[in-house]
Amino acid sequence: MVNRSKASIPTQLIVALILLFLWLNPCLAESKERAVDVEGLLQRSGELKLSTKETWLQLLKYGDGQRSSIRSTDFFLSDEGYRSPQSELSATLIAFFSDYEGDPNKNPRCRHPARYFWLANELNLAAPDWPAHHCPALEHWADFPNLESVSVVMVSGYMGNPASTFGHLLVKLNNRAYENSGELLDRGINFGALVPENENPLIYALRGIFGGYEAGFSDKRFYTQDLVYTQLQSRDMWEYVLDLGESEQKLLIFHIWELVGQKYPYYFLRENCAFRSAEVLEIVIDRNLVGSPLWYLPIQLFHNMESPANDAQNRYVREVRFLPSMQRVLYRSFDALSSDEQARVNSFISADPHLDPTDSFRKVGSQQSKINMANFLLDYYQYKAGDNQAILDNSAATQLSALKRYRLTLPADTGVQQKDGDELPRPSLGTKPSKLGYTAIVNDERDYLHGIEYSAVYFDRLGTNSTGNIDGEIVLFDLKAAYDDVEQWAITDFDLLRVENLSVRQTGLTGEKKLSWRFKLGAERSSLACFSCLKPRLLGGVGTAFGRADKAVFYGILQARALWDVGSTLHPGFNLGAIWDVAPAIRMAFDMNSWSLEGFDQFLTTWELQGRFSINRSTQLRFGVMQIEDKEARLSIYKFF
Amino acid sequence: MKKSLFKSFGVAVAAGLFISSPVQAREFADIYTDCGIGAMISPSNDAVAAVTNVTWDLGTTAISSDASSEENCKGGQVAAAGFIYDAHAQLENDLVKGDGEYLTALLNISGCGAADQAGVKSSMRGEFGQVMNGQGYSQGSDFEKSEAIYNLMNQAAIGRCGV
């Protein structure tokens, strides 16, 4: 055994410490970087044609055009950067490797960490993730040690506002440090237009459609989205948790940091929240998420992101989580109450608003029941306070205060709130939004006809929409044309907009029954005997529906139709109908309409039976038989894309 | 030699603890005014406010990201004040029940560790009854209710949460 002298051990330790110090010393690392040959980097970047690489163009947001879609001038380091990827690349490399002294957060590398990360990798430079360790604001914002994953969140459509009809989309940065408070403190990356306060709704619509606003990404905590979508508007959400490698995730986070606060033009139909979010995700998702559509709906990103088949082997989506709306949680919580508790809760809601909760609950035997009911009522009033159609009046506010005081006399207990339950299928399992179809038509008067159909957005009542439930339809620009030997081609039906909301009572909670309604703007034939005889048509109706949204729905609608034809143009009437699921792939619908013509002197009754058979997610067979004086039968094959 | 170094270090640390003052809570009104937390969710236009794909301000705001260039609008207190102002109705509900995601989120954003949160929640709930019975609380403005919850939280955090 070697007997080491006592003096050699401290010497070795000192040498090791000196070497460690030299290795870790940032000053030495910096001086090592200063030795980078910038001219050499510029030359090498040219040889590698980095300025033409897809990732570089994506980082600058060039899209398919000749200029960047970002309008903020300080996003670019070159005066020509907005239209010259090469100029911007050169300016970026020079800025990155020039001496810098000052606020570290304003260091070009800290302002453009994704560019640095990508360029350092492409040019084989050391420490491509330098910004993650030297940019205080970025480090604080991203919280890299606790950043668990990135999600893309689909928010369901909202009939309360036309701009939200097709849903919304945002990106979420998931932080494991706050898991005990759910998603509330995750960072939500949300793209939207900058709309001035008190904007006139008509001006808002026109400017939104024709590019009259600037827009950009904000980065508020997710609770701001929860308060609006989940609570105020009772919208469900689906969270697609992305499956990204560490390097991919870092590049994505760096890129989002670069973009937050930058200004873009905003076009409601295409360059909207979904389009811009898809652009961002394309930096790490090697798919054409955007394409070149004339319009872009949020659901399209999820269709493009998921693999065509079931997602067992999906490359980019680790899991999909359903985030129910406050209304859905409330209904589940009501179902979780005992029948006696449900009856008492309904009585309390329906009773004198000055009723003292103490008196109401006195006869309730168990303390747990009192807690369950009081907790439910607190959530109920919170839900009603967020409902735009039912702002709490003074009486309800007084009742709520009394309820809160009463609840404070009972022990702390969160009770029966039911966040977990049956999940709605994720939207990307439904059909894609656009439809193209071929139809074979047999008509009493015309014998055999060929028909073609096209629709820009076709989420109809027979379709496989996002929820799978029977709850109505949204159809945009639906055109049907037919051909015969006599008149050649003619348009037989047209809907510019067709919207229907069938509200089926989903709960025993009192006061939750809502009206069903429909609206149609387009053109229709007044008779099946004629061929090219379209008449402009406007239709609206309100009514009621009952049944089960997941099985069968029956409805009655009082409606009026304005048909621009010879004679009386306004026809009041009513509609009775039913929609039912025969099997998972088969849905049927029957409608009977009765119209009053010529001021109640004449009535016209029509009926229609339709059916859908799903061959797969993108292909359906449809059949229909209808009578408007004459009869017509159709057999169609639809392709969704 | 080593013993005397450690001893000196320990004395220095102890002196630092003795001398340093506890974190002072800023007044809610000061944060509200200085950091503009009044318009977090949406503006006053009801028709447009219902649209949720709009962004009222861009970028890393003082409240949401703590990355503002304004030094006095950084930190957990400011973030907590903004959170309370936005979500005071949800926080009230969680307080009377005794727990909930919003109440937990508030303590998270304030920097209160998980080990201390149960005690703070219990203390806040205990005091909230007096606050609710206080003069005019129920008819108070959003600002007044938020200020009350903010003060409640700071009071309950004393002796806990590193305060």
JSON list of N, CA, C and O in Angstrom, two decimals, chain A residues 348 353-358 378 395-409, chain B residues 132 138:
[
{"chain": "A", "resi": 348, "resn": "PHE", "atom": "N", "xyz": [-84.43, 25.83, -2.87]},
{"chain": "A", "resi": 348, "resn": "PHE", "atom": "CA", "xyz": [-83.73, 27.05, -2.41]},
{"chain": "A", "resi": 348, "resn": "PHE", "atom": "C", "xyz": [-83.59, 28.04, -3.57]},
{"chain": "A", "resi": 348, "resn": "PHE", "atom": "O", "xyz": [-83.83, 29.24, -3.40]},
{"chain": "A", "resi": 353, "resn": "PRO", "atom": "N", "xyz": [-86.08, 35.00, -2.52]},
{"chain": "A", "resi": 353, "resn": "PRO", "atom": "CA", "xyz": [-84.65, 35.35, -2.48]},
{"chain": "A", "resi": 353, "resn": "PRO", "atom": "C", "xyz": [-84.17, 35.82, -1.11]},
{"chain": "A", "resi": 353, "resn": "PRO", "atom": "O", "xyz": [-82.97, 35.85, -0.87]},
{"chain": "A", "resi": 354, "resn": "HIS", "atom": "N", "xyz": [-85.10, 36.19, -0.23]},
{"chain": "A", "resi": 354, "resn": "HIS", "atom": "CA", "xyz": [-84.66, 36.63, 1.10]},
{"chain": "A", "resi": 354, "resn": "HIS", "atom": "C", "xyz": [-84.63, 35.48, 2.10]},
{"chain": "A", "resi": 354, "resn": "HIS", "atom": "O", "xyz": [-84.45, 35.69, 3.28]},
{"chain": "A", "resi": 355, "resn": "LEU", "atom": "N", "xyz": [-84.84, 34.28, 1.58]},
{"chain": "A", "resi": 355, "resn": "LEU", "atom": "CA", "xyz": [-84.84, 33.12, 2.46]},
{"chain": "A", "resi": 355, "resn": "LEU", "atom": "C", "xyz": [-83.48, 32.95, 3.12]},
{"chain": "A", "resi": 355, "resn": "LEU", "atom": "O", "xyz": [-82.45, 33.01, 2.47]},
{"chain": "A", "resi": 356, "resn": "ASP", "atom": "N", "xyz": [-83.51, 32.76, 4.43]},
{"chain": "A", "resi": 356, "resn": "ASP", "atom": "CA", "xyz": [-82.28, 32.59, 5.19]},
{"chain": "A", "resi": 356, "resn": "ASP", "atom": "C", "xyz": [-81.80, 31.14, 5.02]},
{"chain": "A", "resi": 356, "resn": "ASP", "atom": "O", "xyz": [-82.54, 30.21, 5.35]},
{"chain": "A", "resi": 357, "resn": "PRO", "atom": "N", "xyz": [-80.58, 30.94, 4.53]},
{"chain": "A", "resi": 357, "resn": "PRO", "atom": "CA", "xyz": [-80.09, 29.57, 4.36]},
{"chain": "A", "resi": 357, "resn": "PRO", "atom": "C", "xyz": [-80.13, 28.77, 5.65]},
{"chain": "A", "resi": 357, "resn": "PRO", "atom": "O", "xyz": [-80.32, 27.56, 5.65]},
{"chain": "A", "resi": 358, "resn": "THR", "atom": "N", "xyz": [-79.93, 29.48, 6.78]},
{"chain": "A", "resi": 358, "resn": "THR", "atom": "CA", "xyz": [-79.94, 28.78, 8.06]},
{"chain": "A", "resi": 358, "resn": "THR", "atom": "C", "xyz": [-81.29, 28.10, 8.27]},
{"chain": "A", "resi": 358, "resn": "THR", "atom": "O", "xyz": [-81.36, 26.94, 8.70]},
{"chain": "A", "resi": 378, "resn": "LEU", "atom": "N", "xyz": [-73.04, 27.67, -3.76]},
{"chain": "A", "resi": 378, "resn": "LEU", "atom": "CA", "xyz": [-71.99, 28.67, -3.99]},
{"chain": "A", "resi": 378, "resn": "LEU", "atom": "C", "xyz": [-71.50, 28.60, -5.43]},
{"chain": "A", "resi": 378, "resn": "LEU", "atom": "O", "xyz": [-71.35, 29.61, -6.12]},
{"chain": "A", "resi": 395, "resn": "SER", "atom": "N", "xyz": [-81.43, 40.81, -5.36]},
{"chain": "A", "resi": 395, "resn": "SER", "atom": "CA", "xyz": [-81.97, 39.79, -4.48]},
{"chain": "A", "resi": 395, "resn": "SER", "atom": "C", "xyz": [-81.06, 38.57, -4.43]},
{"chain": "A", "resi": 395, "resn": "SER", "atom": "O", "xyz": [-80.76, 38.04, -3.37]},
{"chain": "A", "resi": 396, "resn": "ALA", "atom": "N", "xyz": [-80.62, 38.14, -5.61]},
{"chain": "A", "resi": 396, "resn": "ALA", "atom": "CA", "xyz": [-79.75, 36.97, -5.65]},
{"chain": "A", "resi": 396, "resn": "ALA", "atom": "C", "xyz": [-78.41, 37.28, -4.98]},
{"chain": "A", "resi": 396, "resn": "ALA", "atom": "O", "xyz": [-77.84, 36.43, -4.31]},
{"chain": "A", "resi": 397, "resn": "ALA", "atom": "N", "xyz": [-77.93, 38.50, -5.15]},
{"chain": "A", "resi": 397, "resn": "ALA", "atom": "CA", "xyz": [-76.65, 38.87, -4.52]},
{"chain": "A", "resi": 397, "resn": "ALA", "atom": "C", "xyz": [-76.79, 38.84, -3.00]},
{"chain": "A", "resi": 397, "resn": "ALA", "atom": "O", "xyz": [-75.88, 38.41, -2.28]},
{"chain": "A", "resi": 398, "resn": "THR", "atom": "N", "xyz": [-77.94, 39.29, -2.51]},
{"chain": "A", "resi": 398, "resn": "THR", "atom": "CA", "xyz": [-78.20, 39.27, -1.06]},
{"chain": "A", "resi": 398, "resn": "THR", "atom": "C", "xyz": [-78.24, 37.83, -0.56]},
{"chain": "A", "resi": 398, "resn": "THR", "atom": "O", "xyz": [-77.68, 37.50, 0.49]},
{"chain": "A", "resi": 399, "resn": "GLN", "atom": "N", "xyz": [-78.92, 37.00, -1.34]},
{"chain": "A", "resi": 399, "resn": "GLN", "atom": "CA", "xyz": [-79.02, 35.58, -0.96]},
{"chain": "A", "resi": 399, "resn": "GLN", "atom": "C", "xyz": [-77.64, 34.93, -0.94]},
{"chain": "A", "resi": 399, "resn": "GLN", "atom": "O", "xyz": [-77.33, 34.14, -0.05]},
{"chain": "A", "resi": 400, "resn": "LEU", "atom": "N", "xyz": [-76.83, 35.29, -1.90]},
{"chain": "A", "resi": 400, "resn": "LEU", "atom": "CA", "xyz": [-75.49, 34.72, -1.97]},
{"chain": "A", "resi": 400, "resn": "LEU", "atom": "C", "xyz": [-74.66, 35.13, -0.76]},
{"chain": "A", "resi": 400, "resn": "LEU", "atom": "O", "xyz": [-73.93, 34.32, -0.19]},
{"chain": "A", "resi": 401, "resn": "SER", "atom": "N", "xyz": [-74.75, 36.38, -0.36]},
{"chain": "A", "resi": 401, "resn": "SER", "atom": "CA", "xyz": [-74.00, 36.83, 0.81]},
{"chain": "A", "resi": 401, "resn": "SER", "atom": "C", "xyz": [-74.42, 36.07, 2.06]},
{"chain": "A", "resi": 401, "resn": "SER", "atom": "O", "xyz": [-73.59, 35.65, 2.87]},
{"chain": "A", "resi": 402, "resn": "ALA", "atom": "N", "xyz": [-75.73, 35.88, 2.20]},
{"chain": "A", "resi": 402, "resn": "ALA", "atom": "CA", "xyz": [-76.23, 35.13, 3.36]},
{"chain": "A", "resi": 402, "resn": "ALA", "atom": "C", "xyz": [-75.74, 33.69, 3.32]},
{"chain": "A", "resi": 402, "resn": "ALA", "atom": "O", "xyz": [-75.38, 33.10, 4.35]},
{"chain": "A", "resi": 403, "resn": "LEU", "atom": "N", "xyz": [-75.70, 33.15, 2.12]},
{"chain": "A", "resi": 403, "resn": "LEU", "atom": "CA", "xyz": [-75.22, 31.78, 1.96]},
{"chain": "A", "resi": 403, "resn": "LEU", "atom": "C", "xyz": [-73.76, 31.66, 2.36]},
{"chain": "A", "resi": 403, "resn": "LEU", "atom": "O", "xyz": [-73.35, 30.70, 3.03]},
{"chain": "A", "resi": 404, "resn": "LYS", "atom": "N", "xyz": [-72.96, 32.65, 1.97]},
{"chain": "A", "resi": 404, "resn": "LYS", "atom": "CA", "xyz": [-71.53, 32.60, 2.31]},
{"chain": "A", "resi": 404, "resn": "LYS", "atom": "C", "xyz": [-71.34, 32.70, 3.82]},
{"chain": "A", "resi": 404, "resn": "LYS", "atom": "O", "xyz": [-70.53, 31.98, 4.41]},
{"chain": "A", "resi": 405, "resn": "ARG", "atom": "N", "xyz": [-72.08, 33.58, 4.45]},
{"chain": "A", "resi": 405, "resn": "ARG", "atom": "CA", "xyz": [-71.96, 33.71, 5.92]},
{"chain": "A", "resi": 405, "resn": "ARG", "atom": "C", "xyz": [-72.35, 32.41, 6.60]},
{"chain": "A", "resi": 405, "resn": "ARG", "atom": "O", "xyz": [-71.70, 31.97, 7.56]},
{"chain": "A", "resi": 406, "resn": "TYR", "atom": "N", "xyz": [-73.40, 31.78, 6.08]},
{"chain": "A", "resi": 406, "resn": "TYR", "atom": "CA", "xyz": [-73.84, 30.52, 6.65]},
{"chain": "A", "resi": 406, "resn": "TYR", "atom": "C", "xyz": [-72.77, 29.44, 6.47]},
{"chain": "A", "resi": 406, "resn": "TYR", "atom": "O", "xyz": [-72.46, 28.67, 7.38]},
{"chain": "A", "resi": 407, "resn": "ARG", "atom": "N", "xyz": [-72.20, 29.42, 5.28]},
{"chain": "A", "resi": 407, "resn": "ARG", "atom": "CA", "xyz": [-71.20, 28.39, 4.97]},
{"chain": "A", "resi": 407, "resn": "ARG", "atom": "C", "xyz": [-69.99, 28.50, 5.87]},
{"chain": "A", "resi": 407, "resn": "ARG", "atom": "O", "xyz": [-69.38, 27.49, 6.24]},
{"chain": "A", "resi": 408, "resn": "LEU", "atom": "N", "xyz": [-69.66, 29.71, 6.27]},
{"chain": "A", "resi": 408, "resn": "LEU", "atom": "CA", "xyz": [-68.52, 29.91, 7.14]},
{"chain": "A", "resi": 408, "resn": "LEU", "atom": "C", "xyz": [-68.75, 29.32, 8.54]},
{"chain": "A", "resi": 408, "resn": "LEU", "atom": "O", "xyz": [-67.80, 29.09, 9.28]},
{"chain": "A", "resi": 409, "resn": "THR", "atom": "N", "xyz": [-70.00, 29.07, 8.88]},
{"chain": "A", "resi": 409, "resn": "THR", "atom": "CA", "xyz": [-70.28, 28.47, 10.19]},
{"chain": "A", "resi": 409, "resn": "THR", "atom": "C", "xyz": [-70.08, 26.96, 10.15]},
{"chain": "A", "resi": 409, "resn": "THR", "atom": "O", "xyz": [-70.05, 26.31, 11.21]},
{"chain": "B", "resi": 132, "resn": "MET", "atom": "N", "xyz": [-66.41, 39.59, 6.12]},
{"chain": "B", "resi": 132, "resn": "MET", "atom": "CA", "xyz": [-67.73, 39.59, 5.47]},
{"chain": "B", "resi": 132, "resn": "MET", "atom": "C", "xyz": [-68.77, 40.29, 6.33]},
{"chain": "B", "resi": 132, "resn": "MET", "atom": "O", "xyz": [-69.71, 40.91, 5.82]},
{"chain": "B", "resi": 138, "resn": "SER", "atom": "N", "xyz": [-70.18, 43.43, 1.47]},
{"chain": "B", "resi": 138, "resn": "SER", "atom": "CA", "xyz": [-70.94, 42.80, 0.38]},
{"chain": "B", "resi": 138, "resn": "SER", "atom": "C", "xyz": [-71.28, 43.80, -0.72]},
{"chain": "B", "resi": 138, "resn": "SER", "atom": "O", "xyz": [-71.39, 43.42, -1.89]}
]
